[in-house]
XYZ file of N, CA and C in Angstrom:
678
model
N -0.213 8.958 7.699
C 0.018 7.604 7.210
C -0.383 7.504 5.743
N 0.431 6.829 4.961
C 0.132 6.637 3.547
C -0.789 5.426 3.380
N -1.733 5.557 2.463
C -2.658 4.466 2.166
C -2.556 4.138 0.685
N -2.209 2.890 0.396
C -2.056 2.435 -0.975
C -3.093 1.363 -1.271
N -3.388 1.183 -2.557
C -4.294 0.130 -2.985
C -3.491 -1.067 -3.460
N -3.775 -2.209 -2.874
C -3.083 -3.447 -3.221
C -3.886 -4.140 -4.312
N -3.732 -3.650 -5.531
C -4.604 -4.109 -6.607
C -4.058 -3.691 -7.963
N -4.422 -4.486 -8.973
C -4.192 -4.088 -10.358
C -5.505 -4.110 -11.127
N -6.610 -4.113 -10.383
C -7.932 -4.066 -10.998
C -8.253 -2.610 -11.336
N -8.075 -2.263 -12.576
C -8.151 -0.862 -12.984
C -9.540 -0.282 -12.747
N -10.575 -1.049 -13.017
C -11.937 -0.543 -12.823
C -12.192 -0.210 -11.355
N -11.766 -1.088 -10.469
C -11.966 -0.837 -9.041
C -11.142 0.352 -8.565
N -9.931 0.472 -9.071
C -9.085 1.607 -8.692
C -9.707 2.916 -9.166
N -10.164 2.943 -10.415
C -10.801 4.160 -10.949
C -12.017 4.562 -10.105
N -12.753 3.586 -9.625
C -13.958 3.884 -8.852
C -13.629 4.531 -7.511
N -12.462 4.222 -6.953
C -12.103 4.727 -5.630
C -11.351 6.053 -5.662
N -10.551 6.271 -6.685
C -9.643 7.421 -6.687
C -10.320 8.785 -6.524
N -11.512 9.013 -7.087
C -12.112 10.345 -6.893
C -12.485 10.641 -5.443
N -12.571 9.623 -4.625
C -13.093 9.805 -3.270
C -12.059 9.589 -2.166
N -11.144 8.674 -2.363
C -10.224 8.295 -1.299
C -8.841 8.915 -1.509
N -8.182 9.323 -0.427
C -6.831 9.910 -0.527
C -5.776 8.817 -0.683
N -5.657 8.300 -1.892
C -4.779 7.168 -2.170
C -3.389 7.662 -2.560
N -2.372 7.083 -1.922
C -0.989 7.515 -2.146
C -0.236 6.670 -3.160
N -0.834 5.572 -3.601
C -0.132 4.748 -4.568
C -0.767 3.384 -4.716
N -0.078 2.540 -5.475
C -0.572 1.205 -5.778
C 0.533 0.185 -5.538
N 0.146 -0.985 -5.068
C 1.101 -2.085 -4.927
C 0.589 -3.277 -5.726
N 1.519 -3.960 -6.356
C 1.181 -5.181 -7.078
C 2.217 -6.240 -6.742
N 1.905 -7.454 -7.099
C 2.869 -8.553 -7.030
C 2.504 -9.540 -8.130
N 3.296 -10.563 -8.359
C 2.973 -11.503 -9.438
C 1.597 -12.147 -9.294
N 1.174 -12.425 -8.071
C -0.146 -13.033 -7.868
C -1.258 -12.060 -8.242
N -1.122 -10.809 -7.818
C -2.139 -9.800 -8.135
C -2.239 -9.587 -9.639
N -1.108 -9.457 -10.310
C -1.133 -9.233 -11.754
C -1.685 -10.444 -12.492
N -1.366 -11.649 -12.020
C -1.891 -12.841 -12.690
C -3.404 -12.946 -12.519
N -3.924 -12.379 -11.430
C -5.370 -12.424 -11.175
C -6.113 -11.286 -11.874
N -5.521 -10.098 -11.874
C -6.235 -8.904 -12.329
C -5.926 -8.487 -13.761
N -4.901 -9.057 -14.369
C -4.455 -8.545 -15.668
C -4.266 -9.658 -16.693
N -4.727 -9.388 -17.914
C -4.439 -10.267 -19.048
C -3.359 -9.668 -19.937
N -3.065 -8.395 -19.732
C -2.053 -7.680 -20.510
C -1.260 -6.820 -19.531
N -0.127 -7.339 -19.079
C 0.628 -6.683 -18.009
C 1.109 -5.300 -18.430
N 1.584 -5.162 -19.660
C 2.058 -3.855 -20.113
C 0.925 -2.836 -20.101
N -0.241 -3.238 -20.574
C -1.391 -2.334 -20.570
C -1.774 -1.952 -19.145
N -1.766 -2.932 -18.247
C -2.130 -2.657 -16.855
C -1.143 -1.699 -16.210
N 0.148 -1.922 -16.425
C 1.155 -1.020 -15.862
C 1.026 0.382 -16.454
N 0.699 0.454 -17.738
C 0.481 1.757 -18.372
C -0.700 2.477 -17.730
N -1.756 1.739 -17.466
C -2.930 2.337 -16.828
C -2.626 2.771 -15.394
N -1.854 1.969 -14.674
C -1.457 2.363 -13.320
C -0.616 3.630 -13.355
N 0.245 3.727 -14.359
C 1.068 4.924 -14.509
C 0.190 6.146 -14.756
N -0.810 6.000 -15.606
C -1.732 7.111 -15.863
C -2.491 7.494 -14.591
N -2.932 6.492 -13.849
C -3.690 6.754 -12.626
C -2.822 7.318 -11.509
N -1.530 7.091 -11.612
C -0.625 7.645 -10.594
C -0.547 9.159 -10.688
N -0.848 9.697 -11.867
C -0.968 11.144 -12.057
C 0.308 11.884 -11.673
N 1.441 11.229 -11.853
C 2.719 11.868 -11.580
C 3.043 12.070 -10.122
N 2.200 11.542 -9.215
C 2.426 11.784 -7.787
C 2.246 10.536 -6.926
N 1.487 9.564 -7.406
C 1.265 8.362 -6.612
C 2.346 7.325 -6.886
N 2.726 6.599 -5.848
C 3.740 5.563 -5.975
C 3.184 4.337 -6.702
N 4.070 3.624 -7.378
C 3.735 2.335 -7.972
C 4.790 1.333 -7.510
N 4.366 0.343 -6.747
C 5.267 -0.700 -6.263
C 5.009 -1.956 -7.089
N 6.002 -2.397 -7.839
C 5.859 -3.579 -8.683
C 7.020 -4.528 -8.429
N 6.725 -5.809 -8.413
C 7.705 -6.820 -8.019
C 8.370 -7.459 -9.228
N 9.671 -7.684 -9.117
C 10.397 -8.395 -10.162
C 10.005 -9.868 -10.140
N 10.207 -10.531 -11.271
C 9.955 -11.968 -11.346
C 11.243 -12.767 -11.456
N 12.369 -12.085 -11.644
C 13.667 -12.768 -11.691
C 14.029 -13.292 -10.308
N 14.803 -14.376 -10.269
C 15.185 -14.990 -8.997
C 16.636 -14.719 -8.624
N 17.432 -14.186 -9.557
C 18.844 -13.918 -9.280
C 19.081 -12.416 -9.228
N 20.163 -12.023 -8.563
C 20.442 -10.602 -8.353
C 20.541 -9.831 -9.661
N 21.318 -10.357 -10.601
C 21.508 -9.648 -11.868
C 20.173 -9.447 -12.584
N 19.356 -10.487 -12.577
C 18.052 -10.383 -13.219
C 17.140 -9.399 -12.514
N 17.182 -9.402 -11.181
C 16.370 -8.457 -10.414
C 16.734 -7.019 -10.750
N 18.018 -6.740 -10.777
C 18.472 -5.379 -11.048
C 18.126 -4.973 -12.480
N 18.324 -5.887 -13.423
C 18.003 -5.589 -14.819
C 16.511 -5.296 -14.986
N 15.670 -6.114 -14.359
C 14.233 -5.881 -14.446
C 13.838 -4.581 -13.752
N 14.481 -4.297 -12.623
C 14.192 -3.052 -11.903
C 14.489 -1.838 -12.777
N 15.591 -1.888 -13.504
C 15.951 -0.770 -14.376
C 14.940 -0.601 -15.507
N 14.488 -1.718 -16.076
C 13.494 -1.635 -17.148
C 12.163 -1.099 -16.625
N 11.773 -1.563 -15.453
C 10.535 -1.072 -14.854
C 10.637 0.411 -14.505
N 11.801 0.814 -14.021
C 12.013 2.236 -13.706
C 11.894 3.085 -14.962
N 12.489 2.626 -16.051
C 12.405 3.361 -17.313
C 10.952 3.488 -17.771
N 10.170 2.460 -17.507
C 8.780 2.430 -17.965
C 7.856 3.225 -17.049
N 8.071 3.114 -15.730
C 7.134 3.682 -14.759
C 7.580 5.013 -14.166
N 8.860 5.354 -14.308
C 9.309 6.661 -13.861
C 9.760 6.735 -12.419
N 9.926 7.956 -11.934
C 10.584 8.193 -10.651
C 9.750 7.772 -9.446
N 8.452 7.599 -9.612
C 7.609 7.175 -8.495
C 7.500 5.656 -8.380
N 8.322 4.956 -9.134
C 8.345 3.494 -9.093
C 9.191 2.996 -7.927
N 8.705 1.939 -7.273
C 9.444 1.235 -6.226
C 9.512 -0.234 -6.608
N 10.712 -0.756 -6.740
C 10.843 -2.164 -7.065
C 10.677 -2.992 -5.799
N 9.874 -4.022 -5.895
C 9.673 -4.927 -4.767
C 10.648 -6.095 -4.895
N 11.460 -6.256 -3.869
C 12.475 -7.303 -3.840
C 12.241 -8.219 -2.648
N 12.597 -9.500 -2.778
C 12.429 -10.425 -1.653
C 13.561 -10.290 -0.645
N 13.284 -10.675 0.585
C 14.311 -10.656 1.617
C 14.984 -12.033 1.657
N 15.834 -12.246 0.658
C 16.681 -13.440 0.613
C 18.063 -13.003 0.138
N 18.970 -13.957 -0.054
C 20.340 -13.592 -0.425
C 20.373 -12.730 -1.684
N 19.656 -13.176 -2.714
C 19.693 -12.473 -3.996
C 19.043 -11.093 -3.887
N 17.924 -11.029 -3.195
C 17.252 -9.747 -3.029
C 18.048 -8.779 -2.182
N 18.666 -9.299 -1.116
C 19.459 -8.450 -0.229
C 20.632 -7.832 -0.978
N 21.231 -8.596 -1.855
C 22.333 -8.075 -2.664
C 21.830 -7.047 -3.676
N 20.615 -7.244 -4.156
C 20.073 -6.338 -5.178
C 19.680 -4.977 -4.607
N 19.400 -4.917 -3.304
C 18.930 -3.653 -2.715
C 19.914 -2.510 -2.945
N 21.184 -2.634 -2.496
C 22.098 -1.503 -2.702
C 22.392 -1.237 -4.173
N 22.373 -2.289 -4.994
C 22.629 -2.090 -6.419
C 21.509 -1.267 -7.055
N 20.287 -1.540 -6.662
C 19.161 -0.746 -7.174
C 19.222 0.689 -6.664
N 19.529 0.845 -5.380
C 19.604 2.195 -4.820
C 20.711 3.001 -5.487
N 21.846 2.359 -5.752
C 22.945 3.050 -6.433
C 22.541 3.478 -7.841
N 21.602 2.741 -8.435
C 21.115 3.074 -9.778
C 19.963 4.077 -9.738
N 19.652 4.577 -8.538
C 18.591 5.565 -8.407
C 17.191 4.986 -8.379
N 17.082 3.717 -8.013
C 15.787 3.037 -7.988
C 15.340 2.836 -6.542
N 14.134 3.257 -6.242
C 13.581 3.042 -4.908
C 13.257 1.571 -4.691
N 13.362 1.119 -3.439
C 13.213 -0.306 -3.136
C 12.216 -0.527 -2.004
N 11.322 -1.467 -2.225
C 10.450 -1.993 -1.173
C 10.778 -3.468 -0.997
N 11.161 -3.845 0.199
C 11.446 -5.258 0.462
C 10.164 -5.919 0.944
N 9.769 -6.978 0.252
C 8.467 -7.579 0.463
C 8.564 -8.933 1.154
N 7.406 -9.425 1.582
C 7.306 -10.717 2.275
C 8.184 -10.753 3.521
N 8.078 -9.695 4.318
C 8.827 -9.598 5.577
C 7.968 -10.194 6.696
N 8.583 -11.068 7.489
C 7.849 -11.741 8.555
C 8.496 -11.607 9.928
N 9.697 -11.027 9.993
C 10.354 -10.869 11.292
C 11.023 -9.497 11.384
N 11.201 -8.992 12.604
C 11.909 -7.725 12.774
C 13.343 -7.775 12.256
N 14.011 -8.902 12.393
C 15.392 -8.983 11.916
C 15.461 -8.920 10.397
N 14.499 -9.516 9.715
C 14.450 -9.361 8.261
C 14.315 -7.889 7.899
N 13.455 -7.191 8.611
C 13.247 -5.765 8.346
C 14.508 -4.968 8.618
N 15.200 -5.293 9.701
C 16.425 -4.573 10.042
C 17.505 -4.794 8.989
N 17.649 -6.018 8.521
C 18.653 -6.303 7.494
C 18.319 -5.581 6.189
N 17.048 -5.553 5.837
C 16.640 -4.833 4.626
C 16.911 -3.345 4.769
N 16.643 -2.808 5.958
C 16.890 -1.385 6.205
C 18.374 -1.066 6.117
N 19.202 -1.919 6.703
C 20.651 -1.706 6.643
C 21.164 -1.756 5.211
N 20.510 -2.557 4.374
C 20.929 -2.660 2.976
C 20.465 -1.465 2.151
N 19.528 -0.670 2.703
C 19.124 0.551 2.014
C 17.701 0.609 1.523
N 16.842 -0.313 1.955
C 15.453 -0.320 1.488
C 14.717 0.949 1.909
N 13.878 1.456 1.020
C 13.012 2.593 1.359
C 11.848 2.156 2.235
N 11.281 1.006 1.895
C 10.162 0.443 2.648
C 10.423 -1.034 2.925
N 9.860 -1.512 4.028
C 9.757 -2.949 4.268
C 8.275 -3.273 4.419
N 7.867 -4.409 3.874
C 6.446 -4.757 3.849
C 6.183 -6.037 4.635
N 5.845 -5.902 5.920
C 5.458 -7.081 6.701
C 4.032 -7.508 6.373
N 3.810 -8.825 6.367
C 2.512 -9.394 6.004
C 1.724 -9.740 7.270
N 0.748 -8.939 7.582
C 0.041 -9.046 8.861
C -0.810 -10.309 8.951
N -1.748 -10.485 8.032
C -2.677 -11.602 8.157
C -1.992 -12.947 7.940
N -0.992 -12.979 7.091
C -0.275 -14.241 6.906
C 0.421 -14.665 8.188
N 0.926 -13.701 8.941
C 1.499 -14.022 10.245
C 0.423 -14.539 11.190
N -0.729 -13.898 11.183
C -1.827 -14.365 12.032
C -2.225 -15.798 11.689
N -2.158 -16.134 10.410
C -2.587 -17.462 9.968
C -1.657 -18.582 10.405
N -0.448 -18.235 10.844
C 0.462 -19.264 11.354
C 0.626 -19.111 12.866
N -0.450 -18.634 13.489
C -0.537 -18.463 14.946
C 0.504 -17.504 15.498
N 0.979 -16.609 14.662
C 1.820 -15.512 15.133
C 0.916 -14.295 15.329
N 1.500 -13.158 15.654
C 0.738 -11.932 15.878
C 1.267 -10.868 14.930
N 0.591 -10.716 13.787
C 1.074 -9.816 12.755
C 1.185 -8.378 13.201
N 0.203 -7.905 13.942
C 0.226 -6.521 14.422
C 1.394 -6.309 15.373
N 1.623 -7.261 16.257
C 2.741 -7.157 17.199
C 4.068 -7.089 16.456
N 4.212 -7.906 15.424
C 5.451 -7.900 14.640
C 5.651 -6.543 13.974
N 4.583 -5.964 13.439
C 4.694 -4.631 12.840
C 5.172 -3.628 13.874
N 4.599 -3.663 15.061
C 5.024 -2.753 16.124
C 6.477 -2.937 16.495
N 6.928 -4.183 16.532
C 8.332 -4.463 16.850
C 9.255 -3.923 15.761
N 8.819 -4.041 14.509
C 9.625 -3.517 13.398
C 9.715 -2.001 13.478
N 8.580 -1.351 13.704
C 8.571 0.112 13.831
C 9.517 0.549 14.940
N 9.441 -0.103 16.081
C 10.278 0.263 17.228
C 11.754 0.000 16.956
N 12.048 -1.138 16.332
C 13.441 -1.489 16.057
C 14.081 -0.500 15.092
N 13.373 -0.151 14.026
C 13.928 0.787 13.050
C 14.096 2.173 13.657
N 13.167 2.556 14.534
C 13.282 3.853 15.203
C 14.455 3.869 16.172
N 14.695 2.753 16.843
C 15.799 2.666 17.805
C 17.132 2.975 17.142
N 17.298 2.492 15.922
C 18.562 2.685 15.207
C 18.488 3.815 14.185
N 17.442 4.630 14.297
C 17.289 5.828 13.464
C 17.366 5.499 11.972
N 16.739 4.399 11.596
C 16.692 4.005 10.195
C 15.667 4.857 9.453
N 15.979 5.234 8.238
C 15.035 6.004 7.427
C 13.994 5.112 6.759
N 14.240 3.824 6.737
C 13.307 2.877 6.126
C 11.940 2.957 6.798
N 10.889 2.975 5.980
C 9.534 3.050 6.512
C 8.821 1.707 6.394
N 7.801 1.542 7.217
C 7.055 0.288 7.252
C 5.787 0.420 6.413
N 5.683 -0.428 5.405
C 4.501 -0.509 4.549
C 3.805 -1.832 4.859
N 2.893 -1.803 5.799
C 2.230 -3.032 6.231
C 1.260 -3.520 5.158
N 1.211 -4.843 4.983
C 0.397 -5.447 3.936
C -0.301 -6.691 4.478
N -1.122 -7.285 3.639
C -1.841 -8.519 3.970
C -2.819 -8.295 5.116
N -3.953 -7.692 4.776
C -4.998 -7.415 5.765
C -6.293 -8.115 5.378
N -7.048 -8.513 6.389
C -8.372 -9.093 6.169
C -9.490 -8.232 6.736
N -9.164 -7.314 7.641
C -10.221 -6.526 8.260
C -9.704 -5.160 8.697
N -10.635 -4.275 8.984
C -10.313 -2.901 9.360
C -9.564 -2.850 10.684
N -9.902 -3.737 11.601
C -9.249 -3.725 12.906
C -7.744 -3.920 12.775
N -7.324 -4.799 11.883
C -5.893 -5.004 11.656
C -5.238 -3.722 11.148
N -5.910 -3.038 10.231
C -5.361 -1.788 9.686
C -5.243 -0.744 10.788
N -6.296 -0.608 11.581
C -6.261 0.343 12.696
C -5.138 0.008 13.669
N -4.981 -1.268 13.968
C -3.971 -1.668 14.947
C -2.553 -1.346 14.479
N -2.250 -1.583 13.202
C -0.897 -1.268 12.734
C -0.707 0.240 12.631
N -1.784 0.973 12.333
C -1.686 2.434 12.344
C -1.353 2.916 13.752
N -1.992 2.308 14.746
C -1.724 2.674 16.137
C -0.304 2.324 16.549
N 0.259 1.311 15.901
C 1.629 0.896 16.192
C 2.666 1.809 15.537
N 2.207 2.699 14.665
C 3.128 3.644 14.049
C 3.604 3.287 12.662
N 2.969 2.305 12.018
C 3.338 1.992 10.638
C 3.126 3.224 9.765
N 4.119 3.526 8.933
C 4.035 4.737 8.118
C 3.106 4.591 6.917
N 2.820 3.341 6.524
C 1.995 3.120 5.342
C 1.303 1.767 5.439
N 0.164 1.669 4.774
C -0.531 0.390 4.639
C -0.978 0.247 3.195
N -1.098 -0.993 2.745
C -1.686 -1.245 1.438
C -2.830 -2.224 1.614
N -3.988 -1.862 1.063
C -5.208 -2.643 1.266
C -5.902 -2.865 -0.070
N -6.664 -3.946 -0.166
C -7.406 -4.171 -1.398
C -8.593 -3.210 -1.474
N -9.158 -3.011 -2.656
C -10.232 -2.027 -2.807
C -11.435 -2.267 -1.896
N -11.828 -3.522 -1.715
C -12.985 -3.801 -0.864
C -12.730 -3.379 0.577
N -11.531 -3.651 1.070
C -11.198 -3.261 2.438
C -11.054 -1.748 2.552
N -10.558 -1.121 1.508
C -10.449 0.340 1.505
C -11.822 0.975 1.714
N -12.836 0.452 1.050
C -14.202 0.957 1.228
C -14.638 0.854 2.688
N -14.256 -0.228 3.330
C -14.695 -0.473 4.707
C -14.009 0.445 5.716
N -12.903 1.075 5.313
C -12.184 1.944 6.244
C -13.036 3.127 6.702
N -14.022 3.509 5.905
C -14.842 4.670 6.282
C -16.271 4.286 6.654
N -16.569 2.991 6.663
C -17.955 2.573 6.904
C -18.272 2.421 8.386
N -19.418 2.939 8.768
C -20.018 2.618 10.063
C -21.523 2.774 9.909
N -22.306 1.804 10.367
C -23.758 1.890 10.162
C -24.387 3.115 10.804
N -23.820 3.586 11.905
C -24.399 4.751 12.560
C -24.085 6.051 11.820
N -23.053 6.043 10.998
C -22.827 7.201 10.128
C -23.980 7.330 9.141
N -24.313 6.222 8.479
C -25.426 6.231 7.527
C -26.739 6.576 8.225
N -26.951 6.004 9.397
C -28.184 6.273 10.146
C -28.275 7.747 10.537
N -27.165 8.326 10.933
C -27.158 9.741 11.310
C -27.524 10.622 10.130
N -26.958 10.315 8.950
C -27.278 11.105 7.762
C -28.755 10.985 7.397
N -29.295 9.778 7.536
C -30.716 9.580 7.255
C -31.585 10.386 8.219
N -31.216 10.391 9.487
C -31.976 11.153 10.486
C -31.928 12.651 10.199
N -30.737 13.145 9.840
C -30.610 14.566 9.500
C -31.530 14.926 8.337
N -31.536 14.058 7.323
C -32.354 14.299 6.136
C -33.841 14.331 6.497
N -34.269 13.376 7.289
C -35.682 13.315 7.686
C -36.092 14.563 8.466
N -35.284 14.936 9.444
C -35.613 16.103 10.271
C -35.685 17.375 9.438
N -34.727 17.528 8.527
C -34.697 18.734 7.688
C -35.920 18.793 6.776
N -36.210 17.696 6.087
C -37.316 17.705 5.126
C -38.663 17.895 5.828
N -38.806 17.341 7.000
C -40.058 17.530 7.734
C -40.292 18.996 8.087
N -39.219 19.712 8.342
C -39.338 21.122 8.726
C -39.354 22.058 7.521
N -38.461 21.796 6.559
C -38.250 22.773 5.485
C -38.605 22.254 4.092
N -39.062 21.040 3.986
C -39.457 20.510 2.692
C -38.300 20.396 1.722
N -38.511 20.926 0.498
C -37.511 20.780 -0.564
C -36.398 21.818 -0.497
N -36.494 22.759 0.425
C -35.475 23.803 0.498
C -34.128 23.238 0.955
N -33.059 23.871 0.427
C -31.702 23.557 0.869
C -31.224 24.675 1.783
N -30.173 24.422 2.535
C -29.705 25.414 3.510
C -29.322 26.732 2.852
N -28.780 26.647 1.636
C -28.347 27.872 0.954
C -29.518 28.688 0.414
N -30.713 28.065 0.304
C -31.883 28.828 -0.137
C -32.217 29.949 0.840
N -31.840 29.778 2.095
C -32.139 30.786 3.104
C -31.158 31.957 3.071
N -30.135 31.843 2.257
C -29.133 32.908 2.173
C -29.427 33.876 1.043
N -30.434 33.599 0.254
C -30.731 34.436 -0.911
C -31.656 35.592 -0.542
């Protein structure tokens, strides 16, 4: 499963990259408006952090098909082959999907809330569809269940489109969509940290340290090999 960071906070991303197996970054207009005062600089930094291998998913701000495609081409020129344009699942976005794909631009369809939206995006040629898990939960729906239905529906029709689940508030939601077969998730940096946390892991390491030092003092295990 691919794990992406849903953030444009460069400092937080830099802090995580040496440790976590991150496959890319996702942004949207809200994230950039919160995390960036200079969008070009932020995108340049994301490009540098992508290291020629991590994906960058960035959303257009145009509302019409022609504008979406034009912006997608400019973003592709700027961000390179690992760029994925995020398009909405509406009339204009649906029309833009095949036009972007024909231009050699990868597409992620965003703000997906139903399996049929995902199926239509897949039929139009989207590389990824991004269902919003917690937002569905907030309207008394079941976000994890919807992700599972999307995964199953796309598999039934042998669609190549992959599911990039988004909008998470806790680790349990991430685990649940992983169990449902989602091919990718995008999480904010704080939640990414929590993916590996368990208090008994820390307690176990502390116990190991205490037992070792009580027996062997300052020696390390490799000191016994000399």
